[in-house]
Amino acid sequence: MKKIKNFIDEIRKKVSLKPLLENRKFTIPFSIGVAIVLWLIIMINQNPIREQVFTDITATISLENTVLSEMGLGITNDISSQKFTVRLSGPNYIVSSLKPEDFILNADVTDVNAAGTYKLALVGSRNSNKTGYTFAGISPAEVEVTFDFIDTKEFLITPKIVGVVATEGLVAETPVVNGLTDNKISIKGPRAIMEKIDSVVAYAEVNKTISSTQTYNADIIIYDAQGREIDMTGLFIENKQVKVSVPISKKAKLPVKAAFNNLPAGLEAKDMSYTIDHSSVTVVGTPEVVEKMTELTLSPIDFTSVSTTSNSFEASLVLPDGVKLLDSIEFFTVSIDTSNYNEKTFTISSSKIKYSGLSPTLTAKVNGSIKNVKICGPSQDIKNIKSDDIYAVVNLSDHTAGEYTVSVTIKSDKYPKIWQVGQYSVVVTVK
């Protein structure tokens, strides 16, 4: 025993707490740690169990991986508008630190397997790592939920802009919806509501006088077959507001003129005497385009089709972009005055065939003549013209060695106002 006592005394001499207790770097943290431990002991032993009340709490309902989602059913009422009071019980130091985001209210939908309105019991669960408390009560204890089949449909939007007036001399056209494919909008919602939708309108009230095309924000409004507005609560609409433009156009009444192609060298369109069954028409278009227009031109008439017996043709109106015809006219009848013209038929020999565009390293030859070539022109010219006065031209541009069937153009240097009636061709051998 004496040896043990001596050993302990020896240890005490070697190990002393005095230096530690005199060191502030040790004593300050040590004191704080002891104080915290003591505070926790007091709080745990002396803090009574109490309740913390939270109001305006919303419920959460998940349909993921449920029979309802497989059936295509969804929640159609606004459960977020239903508020609940939650009482949490636990030690004061725990419940006093809780916040609404530390817990959630859930409703079980396991037993729901059909459309309808149900009252589902609410259960509280933790939503954070804070523990040590219980759910003492939820009021109301149930949440009312309506389930229905969810459908998605596309509807055509009808734009309606109220109060737009065009400046005098201009025209406010029918409004158009911007930025949507085929002017359609997708709406998703409960089948019971979707089946009531008859029309979708993009509506804006403007009440302005405008002189150029304007674009406005228009609200989407839906109506049933009786024209009553449908409440859009519970519906998902990809765009509840769209852009609608009101095009501003200008009207003009303009003369119509005929156009011709394949005219003979000595004739111009202005030299031709003709009438059109609609000599003038009314068009409407963008002001900057219409203001520059002085006349309208018809699609060209092929002059090789014109003769003393064929002088009436149908043609359509050629309009620039941004301009449209207000009159209901699809075709115009052009009647050419050929009373001072006459016709004659010729045979053109191979020696009277000329070649254009032929490469200098190649030669061309036509065997035979071109028979029954009908020529039309001023009566005096036709009276005097002889077969030696006309010739045929064959265009061989881009042709290499070979045999080709090529169209010909009949010409006369002496009588430049005559033209061929119909189309003619020859077989050419190029070497």
Tab-separated table of C-alpha atoms in Angstrom:
chain	number	residue	atom	x	y	z
A	1	MET	CA	0.000	0.000	0.000
A	2	LYS	CA	2.846	2.326	0.797
A	3	LYS	CA	4.275	1.765	-2.653
A	4	ILE	CA	0.940	2.622	-4.299
A	5	LYS	CA	0.615	5.798	-2.278
A	6	ASN	CA	4.115	6.822	-3.185
A	7	PHE	CA	3.308	6.147	-6.902
A	8	ILE	CA	0.180	8.336	-6.774
A	9	ASP	CA	2.053	11.159	-5.075
A	10	GLU	CA	4.703	10.895	-7.724
A	11	ILE	CA	2.029	11.198	-10.492
A	12	ARG	CA	0.465	14.272	-8.841
A	13	LYS	CA	3.832	15.958	-8.805
A	14	LYS	CA	4.305	15.289	-12.533
A	15	VAL	CA	0.691	15.979	-13.775
A	16	SER	CA	-0.783	19.304	-12.718
A	17	LEU	CA	-3.948	21.121	-14.020
A	18	LYS	CA	-2.709	24.408	-12.759
A	19	PRO	CA	-0.965	25.400	-15.989
A	20	LEU	CA	-4.155	24.615	-17.995
A	21	LEU	CA	-6.365	26.599	-15.643
A	22	GLU	CA	-4.038	29.560	-15.958
A	23	ASN	CA	-4.101	29.348	-19.803
A	24	ARG	CA	-6.891	31.591	-21.254
A	25	LYS	CA	-6.838	29.740	-24.576
A	26	PHE	CA	-8.117	26.711	-22.693
A	27	THR	CA	-10.299	28.207	-19.994
A	28	ILE	CA	-12.521	30.397	-22.279
A	29	PRO	CA	-13.636	27.636	-24.717
A	30	PHE	CA	-13.911	25.220	-21.792
A	31	SER	CA	-16.202	27.624	-19.907
A	32	ILE	CA	-18.448	28.149	-22.953
A	33	GLY	CA	-18.757	24.403	-23.508
A	34	VAL	CA	-19.667	23.798	-19.871
A	35	ALA	CA	-22.282	26.592	-20.031
A	36	ILE	CA	-23.930	25.089	-23.147
A	37	VAL	CA	-24.087	21.653	-21.591
A	38	LEU	CA	-25.606	23.064	-18.423
A	39	TRP	CA	-28.158	25.091	-20.473
A	40	LEU	CA	-29.203	22.010	-22.411
A	41	ILE	CA	-29.599	20.005	-19.209
A	42	ILE	CA	-31.759	22.736	-17.705
A	43	MET	CA	-33.853	23.138	-20.859
A	44	ILE	CA	-34.450	19.401	-21.169
A	45	ASN	CA	-35.268	18.895	-17.511
A	46	GLN	CA	-37.202	22.082	-16.866
A	47	ASN	CA	-38.852	22.930	-20.284
A	48	PRO	CA	-42.392	21.541	-20.286
A	49	ILE	CA	-44.038	19.945	-23.321
A	50	ARG	CA	-46.075	22.553	-25.183
A	51	GLU	CA	-47.940	23.049	-28.466
A	52	GLN	CA	-47.068	25.304	-31.357
A	53	VAL	CA	-49.939	26.334	-33.675
A	54	PHE	CA	-49.479	27.023	-37.408
A	55	THR	CA	-52.257	28.510	-39.536
A	56	ASP	CA	-52.861	28.910	-43.284
A	57	ILE	CA	-51.141	25.642	-44.120
A	58	THR	CA	-51.905	24.031	-47.495
A	59	ALA	CA	-52.161	20.336	-48.275
A	60	THR	CA	-50.150	18.356	-50.812
A	61	ILE	CA	-51.570	15.538	-52.938
A	62	SER	CA	-49.367	13.496	-55.251
A	63	LEU	CA	-50.903	11.363	-58.012
A	64	GLU	CA	-47.579	10.001	-59.231
A	65	ASN	CA	-47.577	6.220	-59.698
A	66	THR	CA	-51.232	5.925	-58.672
A	67	VAL	CA	-54.268	4.270	-60.252
A	68	LEU	CA	-55.686	7.757	-60.842
A	69	SER	CA	-52.781	8.839	-63.049
A	70	GLU	CA	-52.963	5.594	-65.037
A	71	MET	CA	-56.683	6.203	-65.647
A	72	GLY	CA	-56.036	9.736	-66.845
A	73	LEU	CA	-57.731	11.352	-63.853
A	74	GLY	CA	-56.434	14.551	-62.302
A	75	ILE	CA	-57.293	17.065	-59.589
A	76	THR	CA	-59.624	19.704	-60.987
A	77	ASN	CA	-60.312	21.952	-57.988
A	78	ASP	CA	-57.912	24.410	-56.400
A	79	ILE	CA	-56.779	22.622	-53.244
A	80	SER	CA	-54.228	25.360	-52.572
A	81	SER	CA	-57.112	27.661	-51.604
A	82	GLN	CA	-58.057	25.337	-48.736
A	83	LYS	CA	-56.179	26.332	-45.551
A	84	PHE	CA	-55.578	24.253	-42.435
A	85	THR	CA	-54.463	24.776	-38.842
A	86	VAL	CA	-51.770	22.421	-37.535
A	87	ARG	CA	-50.873	21.860	-33.853
A	88	LEU	CA	-47.422	20.464	-33.140
A	89	SER	CA	-46.472	19.138	-29.700
A	90	GLY	CA	-43.011	18.812	-28.160
A	91	PRO	CA	-40.449	20.411	-25.858
A	92	ASN	CA	-40.394	24.170	-26.033
A	93	TYR	CA	-36.847	24.339	-27.389
A	94	ILE	CA	-37.878	22.096	-30.305
A	95	VAL	CA	-41.313	23.386	-31.312
A	96	SER	CA	-40.230	27.002	-30.955
A	97	SER	CA	-37.667	26.450	-33.715
A	98	LEU	CA	-40.110	24.884	-36.181
A	99	LYS	CA	-41.273	26.623	-39.348
A	100	PRO	CA	-44.114	25.738	-41.761
A	101	GLU	CA	-41.621	24.365	-44.286
A	102	ASP	CA	-40.410	21.779	-41.729
A	103	PHE	CA	-43.543	19.661	-42.224
A	104	ILE	CA	-46.169	18.862	-44.872
A	105	LEU	CA	-49.780	17.714	-44.979
A	106	ASN	CA	-50.550	14.749	-47.208
A	107	ALA	CA	-53.806	13.156	-48.333
A	108	ASP	CA	-53.944	9.480	-49.226
A	109	VAL	CA	-55.602	8.721	-52.603
A	110	THR	CA	-55.114	4.953	-52.515
A	111	ASP	CA	-58.836	4.204	-52.247
A	112	VAL	CA	-59.895	6.653	-54.994
A	113	ASN	CA	-60.493	4.921	-58.341
A	114	ALA	CA	-63.182	6.990	-60.105
A	115	ALA	CA	-64.066	10.562	-61.008
A	116	GLY	CA	-65.914	12.530	-58.335
A	117	THR	CA	-65.497	14.690	-55.234
A	118	TYR	CA	-63.949	13.125	-52.127
A	119	LYS	CA	-63.086	14.182	-48.581
A	120	LEU	CA	-59.650	12.766	-47.857
A	121	ALA	CA	-58.091	12.495	-44.406
A	122	LEU	CA	-54.948	14.525	-43.850
A	123	VAL	CA	-51.767	13.158	-42.309
A	124	GLY	CA	-48.802	15.244	-41.216
A	125	SER	CA	-45.210	14.261	-41.911
A	126	ARG	CA	-41.779	15.751	-41.380
A	127	ASN	CA	-40.129	17.661	-44.207
A	128	SER	CA	-36.753	18.422	-42.562
A	129	ASN	CA	-34.203	16.827	-40.252
A	130	LYS	CA	-35.851	18.356	-37.164
A	131	THR	CA	-37.330	15.693	-34.865
A	132	GLY	CA	-38.668	15.358	-31.312
A	133	TYR	CA	-42.204	16.646	-31.975
A	134	THR	CA	-45.559	15.098	-32.825
A	135	PHE	CA	-48.695	16.198	-34.704
A	136	ALA	CA	-51.250	16.998	-32.017
A	137	GLY	CA	-54.067	17.946	-34.404
A	138	ILE	CA	-55.065	19.090	-37.908
A	139	SER	CA	-58.138	21.239	-38.466
A	140	PRO	CA	-60.100	20.630	-40.610
A	141	ALA	CA	-58.993	17.014	-40.592
A	142	GLU	CA	-60.008	16.464	-44.234
A	143	VAL	CA	-59.398	18.088	-47.595
A	144	GLU	CA	-62.060	18.190	-50.315
A	145	VAL	CA	-60.698	17.053	-53.668
A	146	THR	CA	-62.454	16.705	-57.037
A	147	PHE	CA	-61.081	14.250	-59.581
A	148	ASP	CA	-61.993	14.188	-63.264
A	149	PHE	CA	-60.613	12.994	-66.591
A	150	ILE	CA	-58.126	15.509	-68.034
A	151	ASP	CA	-58.418	16.211	-71.762
A	152	THR	CA	-56.291	18.300	-74.112
A	153	LYS	CA	-57.753	19.885	-77.241
A	154	GLU	CA	-56.805	22.507	-79.813
A	155	PHE	CA	-59.200	25.342	-80.601
A	156	LEU	CA	-59.206	27.924	-83.377
A	157	ILE	CA	-58.829	31.473	-82.028
A	158	THR	CA	-61.175	34.153	-83.331
A	159	PRO	CA	-59.628	37.630	-82.879
A	160	LYS	CA	-61.969	40.403	-81.743
A	161	ILE	CA	-60.608	43.937	-81.444
A	162	VAL	CA	-63.203	46.492	-80.362
A	163	GLY	CA	-63.079	50.200	-81.134
A	164	VAL	CA	-60.466	50.345	-83.931
A	165	VAL	CA	-61.230	52.958	-86.597
A	166	ALA	CA	-59.038	53.620	-89.625
A	167	THR	CA	-58.086	57.136	-90.677
A	168	GLU	CA	-60.225	58.485	-93.505
A	169	GLY	CA	-59.230	56.958	-96.829
A	170	LEU	CA	-57.856	53.818	-95.194
A	171	VAL	CA	-59.455	50.493	-94.279
A	172	ALA	CA	-59.153	48.503	-91.037
A	173	GLU	CA	-58.884	44.871	-92.135
A	174	THR	CA	-59.972	41.765	-90.223
A	175	PRO	CA	-57.669	41.288	-87.191
A	176	VAL	CA	-55.161	38.436	-87.327
A	177	VAL	CA	-53.524	36.431	-84.547
A	178	ASN	CA	-49.713	36.500	-84.526
A	179	GLY	CA	-47.236	33.758	-83.686
A	180	LEU	CA	-49.549	30.730	-83.465
A	181	THR	CA	-49.549	27.773	-85.844
A	182	ASP	CA	-52.832	27.728	-87.795
A	183	ASN	CA	-54.244	30.287	-85.303
A	184	LYS	CA	-54.870	27.462	-82.833
A	185	ILE	CA	-54.370	27.245	-79.086
A	186	SER	CA	-54.043	24.196	-76.832
A	187	ILE	CA	-56.266	23.952	-73.746
A	188	LYS	CA	-56.025	21.260	-71.070
A	189	GLY	CA	-58.584	20.680	-68.345
A	190	PRO	CA	-61.352	18.593	-66.793
A	191	ARG	CA	-63.526	16.786	-69.297
A	192	ALA	CA	-66.673	18.262	-67.764
A	193	ILE	CA	-65.440	21.779	-68.634
A	194	MET	CA	-63.690	20.913	-71.891
A	195	GLU	CA	-66.915	19.518	-73.354
A	196	LYS	CA	-68.630	22.876	-72.800
A	197	ILE	CA	-66.095	24.899	-74.825
A	198	ASP	CA	-67.618	26.040	-78.117
A	199	SER	CA	-65.382	28.966	-79.136
A	200	VAL	CA	-62.181	30.743	-78.124
A	201	VAL	CA	-61.821	34.503	-78.633
A	202	ALA	CA	-58.778	36.782	-78.409
A	203	TYR	CA	-60.376	40.002	-77.111
A	204	ALA	CA	-59.020	43.503	-76.724
A	205	GLU	CA	-60.801	46.831	-76.352
A	206	VAL	CA	-58.799	49.580	-78.033
A	207	ASN	CA	-61.025	52.540	-78.992
A	208	LYS	CA	-58.453	54.273	-81.207
A	209	THR	CA	-58.180	55.769	-84.681
A	210	ILE	CA	-55.112	54.397	-86.429
A	211	SER	CA	-53.360	55.081	-89.733
A	212	SER	CA	-50.995	52.090	-89.841
A	213	THR	CA	-51.059	48.443	-88.863
A	214	GLN	CA	-51.031	48.066	-85.067
A	215	THR	CA	-50.547	45.080	-82.742
A	216	TYR	CA	-52.304	44.674	-79.388
A	217	ASN	CA	-52.287	42.270	-76.437
A	218	ALA	CA	-55.549	40.331	-76.479
A	219	ASP	CA	-56.931	38.234	-73.620
A	220	ILE	CA	-58.133	34.701	-74.272
A	221	ILE	CA	-61.828	34.238	-73.425
A	222	ILE	CA	-63.738	30.988	-73.911
A	223	TYR	CA	-67.480	30.603	-74.512
A	224	ASP	CA	-70.051	27.824	-74.519
A	225	ALA	CA	-72.547	27.165	-77.315
A	226	GLN	CA	-74.976	29.730	-75.819
A	227	GLY	CA	-72.327	32.453	-75.913
A	228	ARG	CA	-71.787	32.467	-72.157
A	229	GLU	CA	-68.282	33.029	-70.855
A	230	ILE	CA	-66.734	29.959	-69.208
A	231	ASP	CA	-64.732	30.301	-66.000
A	232	MET	CA	-61.161	29.251	-66.841
A	233	THR	CA	-60.348	28.129	-63.283
A	234	GLY	CA	-58.918	24.637	-63.458
A	235	LEU	CA	-57.925	24.962	-67.119
A	236	PHE	CA	-54.362	25.047	-68.354
A	237	ILE	CA	-53.989	27.363	-71.364
A	238	GLU	CA	-50.592	27.674	-72.995
A	239	ASN	CA	-51.166	31.378	-73.717
A	240	LYS	CA	-53.745	33.366	-71.763
A	241	GLN	CA	-52.811	36.423	-73.807
A	242	VAL	CA	-51.828	36.613	-77.483
A	243	LYS	CA	-50.734	39.279	-79.962
A	244	VAL	CA	-53.381	40.401	-82.433
A	245	SER	CA	-52.667	42.754	-85.336
A	246	VAL	CA	-55.126	45.035	-87.097
A	247	PRO	CA	-53.862	45.506	-90.672
A	248	ILE	CA	-54.505	48.934	-92.146
A	249	SER	CA	-54.973	48.988	-95.910
A	250	LYS	CA	-55.728	51.462	-98.658
A	251	LYS	CA	-58.367	51.060	-101.355
A	252	ALA	CA	-57.814	52.116	-104.955
A	253	LYS	CA	-59.740	51.766	-108.206
A	254	LEU	CA	-57.220	51.177	-110.984
A	255	PRO	CA	-57.379	50.554	-114.763
A	256	VAL	CA	-56.496	47.108	-116.107
A	257	LYS	CA	-54.235	46.516	-119.110
A	258	ALA	CA	-53.335	43.410	-121.115
A	259	ALA	CA	-49.823	42.008	-121.489
A	260	PHE	CA	-48.343	39.944	-124.340
A	261	ASN	CA	-45.291	37.795	-124.912
A	262	ASN	CA	-43.742	36.535	-128.193
A	263	LEU	CA	-44.711	39.780	-129.887
A	264	PRO	CA	-43.120	40.320	-133.330
A	265	ALA	CA	-40.245	42.780	-133.428
A	266	GLY	CA	-42.300	45.511	-135.083
A	267	LEU	CA	-45.226	45.450	-132.651
A	268	GLU	CA	-45.582	46.728	-129.120
A	269	ALA	CA	-48.409	46.056	-126.673
A	270	LYS	CA	-49.483	49.689	-126.905
A	271	ASP	CA	-49.986	49.251	-130.649
A	272	MET	CA	-52.617	46.579	-130.102
A	273	SER	CA	-56.269	47.513	-130.010
A	274	TYR	CA	-58.202	45.423	-127.500
A	275	THR	CA	-60.961	45.545	-124.913
A	276	ILE	CA	-61.208	43.964	-121.455
A	277	ASP	CA	-64.552	42.970	-119.970
A	278	HIS	CA	-63.510	44.609	-116.670
A	279	SER	CA	-61.560	47.711	-117.576
A	280	SER	CA	-60.987	48.736	-113.952
A	281	VAL	CA	-61.138	47.032	-110.557
A	282	THR	CA	-60.861	47.910	-106.884
A	283	VAL	CA	-57.915	46.597	-104.911
A	284	VAL	CA	-56.859	46.950	-101.309
A	285	GLY	CA	-53.399	46.616	-99.824
A	286	THR	CA	-50.700	48.157	-97.720
A	287	PRO	CA	-50.816	51.946	-98.151
A	288	GLU	CA	-47.170	52.283	-99.181
A	289	VAL	CA	-47.668	49.811	-102.053
A	290	VAL	CA	-51.113	50.911	-103.273
A	291	GLU	CA	-50.146	54.586	-103.334
A	292	LYS	CA	-47.444	53.841	-105.940
A	293	MET	CA	-49.740	51.860	-108.245
A	294	THR	CA	-51.221	53.525	-111.336
A	295	GLU	CA	-52.545	50.479	-113.229
A	296	LEU	CA	-52.883	46.700	-113.032
A	297	THR	CA	-51.514	44.164	-115.515
A	298	LEU	CA	-52.989	40.826	-116.565
A	299	SER	CA	-51.050	37.614	-117.073
A	300	PRO	CA	-49.357	37.642	-120.514
A	301	ILE	CA	-51.136	36.352	-123.634
A	302	ASP	CA	-48.951	34.289	-125.988
A	303	PHE	CA	-49.093	36.263	-129.242
A	304	THR	CA	-48.479	33.150	-131.344
A	305	SER	CA	-52.038	32.151	-130.327
A	306	VAL	CA	-53.525	35.321	-131.830
A	307	SER	CA	-55.077	35.167	-135.304
A	308	THR	CA	-58.053	36.542	-137.178
A	309	THR	CA	-60.121	33.608	-135.939
A	310	SER	CA	-58.614	33.385	-132.434
A	311	ASN	CA	-58.720	36.759	-130.766
A	312	SER	CA	-60.450	36.288	-127.387
A	313	PHE	CA	-58.453	35.153	-124.344
A	314	GLU	CA	-58.850	34.709	-120.599
A	315	ALA	CA	-56.206	36.148	-118.289
A	316	SER	CA	-55.811	36.543	-114.567
A	317	LEU	CA	-54.768	39.628	-112.613
A	318	VAL	CA	-51.140	39.870	-111.506
A	319	LEU	CA	-50.984	41.567	-108.091
A	320	PRO	CA	-47.944	42.589	-106.061
A	321	ASP	CA	-47.404	41.192	-102.576
A	322	GLY	CA	-49.627	42.802	-99.969
A	323	VAL	CA	-52.396	43.690	-102.443
A	324	LYS	CA	-55.651	41.822	-103.046
A	325	LEU	CA	-58.630	42.198	-105.349
A	326	LEU	CA	-61.896	43.262	-103.728
A	327	ASP	CA	-64.034	42.446	-106.778
A	328	SER	CA	-65.141	38.847	-107.230
A	329	ILE	CA	-63.401	38.327	-110.572
A	330	GLU	CA	-61.328	35.232	-111.272
A	331	PHE	CA	-60.589	35.759	-114.986
A	332	PHE	CA	-60.659	38.720	-117.362
A	333	THR	CA	-61.633	38.344	-121.028
A	334	VAL	CA	-59.333	40.180	-123.423
A	335	SER	CA	-60.758	40.708	-126.945
A	336	ILE	CA	-58.165	41.761	-129.533
A	337	ASP	CA	-59.288	43.768	-132.553
A	338	THR	CA	-57.945	41.880	-135.608
A	339	SER	CA	-60.221	43.535	-138.166
A	340	ASN	CA	-57.210	45.127	-139.904
A	341	TYR	CA	-55.202	41.905	-139.959
A	342	ASN	CA	-55.090	38.999	-142.333
A	343	GLU	CA	-53.409	35.583	-142.711
A	344	LYS	CA	-51.451	33.589	-145.290
A	345	THR	CA	-49.865	30.138	-145.290
A	346	PHE	CA	-46.296	29.415	-146.483
A	347	THR	CA	-43.779	26.610	-146.846
A	348	ILE	CA	-40.291	27.455	-145.595
A	349	SER	CA	-37.493	25.542	-147.321
A	350	SER	CA	-34.408	24.292	-145.516
A	351	SER	CA	-32.336	27.013	-147.188
A	352	LYS	CA	-34.453	29.627	-145.348
A	353	ILE	CA	-33.619	28.172	-141.909
A	354	LYS	CA	-31.028	30.056	-139.871
A	355	TYR	CA	-29.202	28.902	-136.720
A	356	SER	CA	-28.398	30.966	-133.634
A	357	GLY	CA	-26.172	30.099	-130.704
A	358	LEU	CA	-24.351	27.352	-132.617
A	359	SER	CA	-20.725	26.735	-131.589
A	360	PRO	CA	-18.169	27.757	-134.324
A	361	THR	CA	-16.781	24.194	-134.295
A	362	LEU	CA	-20.168	22.682	-135.192
A	363	THR	CA	-22.416	22.598	-138.251
A	364	ALA	CA	-26.186	22.086	-138.391
A	365	LYS	CA	-28.473	20.760	-141.096
A	366	VAL	CA	-32.232	20.328	-141.498
A	367	ASN	CA	-33.543	17.885	-144.060
A	368	GLY	CA	-36.805	18.972	-145.629
A	369	SER	CA	-38.934	22.070	-145.320
A	370	ILE	CA	-41.436	23.477	-142.797
A	371	LYS	CA	-44.896	23.211	-144.327
A	372	ASN	CA	-48.190	24.951	-143.640
A	373	VAL	CA	-46.706	27.839	-141.677
A	374	LYS	CA	-49.516	30.293	-140.959
A	375	ILE	CA	-48.519	33.952	-140.869
A	376	CYS	CA	-50.697	36.768	-139.495
A	377	GLY	CA	-50.152	40.504	-139.741
A	378	PRO	CA	-51.445	43.812	-141.029
A	379	SER	CA	-53.618	43.219	-144.116
A	380	GLN	CA	-51.378	45.267	-146.424
A	381	ASP	CA	-48.263	43.387	-145.278
A	382	ILE	CA	-49.922	40.015	-145.779
A	383	LYS	CA	-51.045	41.083	-149.262
A	384	ASN	CA	-47.507	41.950	-150.317
A	385	ILE	CA	-45.397	39.393	-148.464
A	386	LYS	CA	-43.740	36.546	-150.424
A	387	SER	CA	-42.134	33.311	-149.255
A	388	ASP	CA	-38.671	34.800	-149.830
A	389	ASP	CA	-39.507	37.515	-147.268
A	390	ILE	CA	-39.751	35.116	-144.327
A	391	TYR	CA	-37.310	32.718	-142.684
A	392	ALA	CA	-37.105	30.425	-139.630
A	393	VAL	CA	-34.637	30.745	-136.755
A	394	VAL	CA	-33.478	27.719	-134.749
A	395	ASN	CA	-31.802	28.363	-131.393
A	396	LEU	CA	-29.003	25.810	-130.826
A	397	SER	CA	-27.424	27.365	-127.742
A	398	ASP	CA	-25.844	24.727	-125.448
A	399	HIS	CA	-26.380	21.988	-128.059
A	400	THR	CA	-23.574	19.544	-128.828
A	401	ALA	CA	-23.256	17.038	-131.692
A	402	GLY	CA	-26.404	14.976	-132.141
A	403	GLU	CA	-29.907	15.001	-133.513
A	404	TYR	CA	-32.580	17.219	-131.939
A	405	THR	CA	-36.183	18.255	-132.422
A	406	VAL	CA	-36.121	22.019	-131.950
A	407	SER	CA	-38.784	24.742	-132.015
A	408	VAL	CA	-38.456	27.456	-134.646
A	409	THR	CA	-39.356	31.149	-134.722
A	410	ILE	CA	-40.681	32.640	-137.934
A	411	LYS	CA	-39.410	36.123	-138.790
A	412	SER	CA	-39.329	38.720	-141.552
A	413	ASP	CA	-36.875	41.579	-141.770
A	414	LYS	CA	-38.942	43.279	-144.464
A	415	TYR	CA	-42.257	42.961	-142.614
A	416	PRO	CA	-41.408	43.068	-138.862
A	417	LYS	CA	-45.072	43.324	-137.799
A	418	ILE	CA	-46.030	39.852	-138.967
A	419	TRP	CA	-46.038	36.852	-136.603
A	420	GLN	CA	-46.431	33.092	-136.743
A	421	VAL	CA	-49.690	31.520	-135.639
A	422	GLY	CA	-49.014	28.331	-133.664
A	423	GLN	CA	-45.818	26.424	-132.877
A	424	TYR	CA	-43.487	24.749	-135.353
A	425	SER	CA	-40.441	22.524	-135.024
A	426	VAL	CA	-37.762	20.795	-137.117
A	427	VAL	CA	-35.339	17.897	-136.738
A	428	VAL	CA	-31.763	19.246	-136.713
A	429	THR	CA	-28.586	17.229	-137.094
A	430	VAL	CA	-25.599	18.861	-135.385
A	431	LYS	CA	-22.062	17.700	-136.328
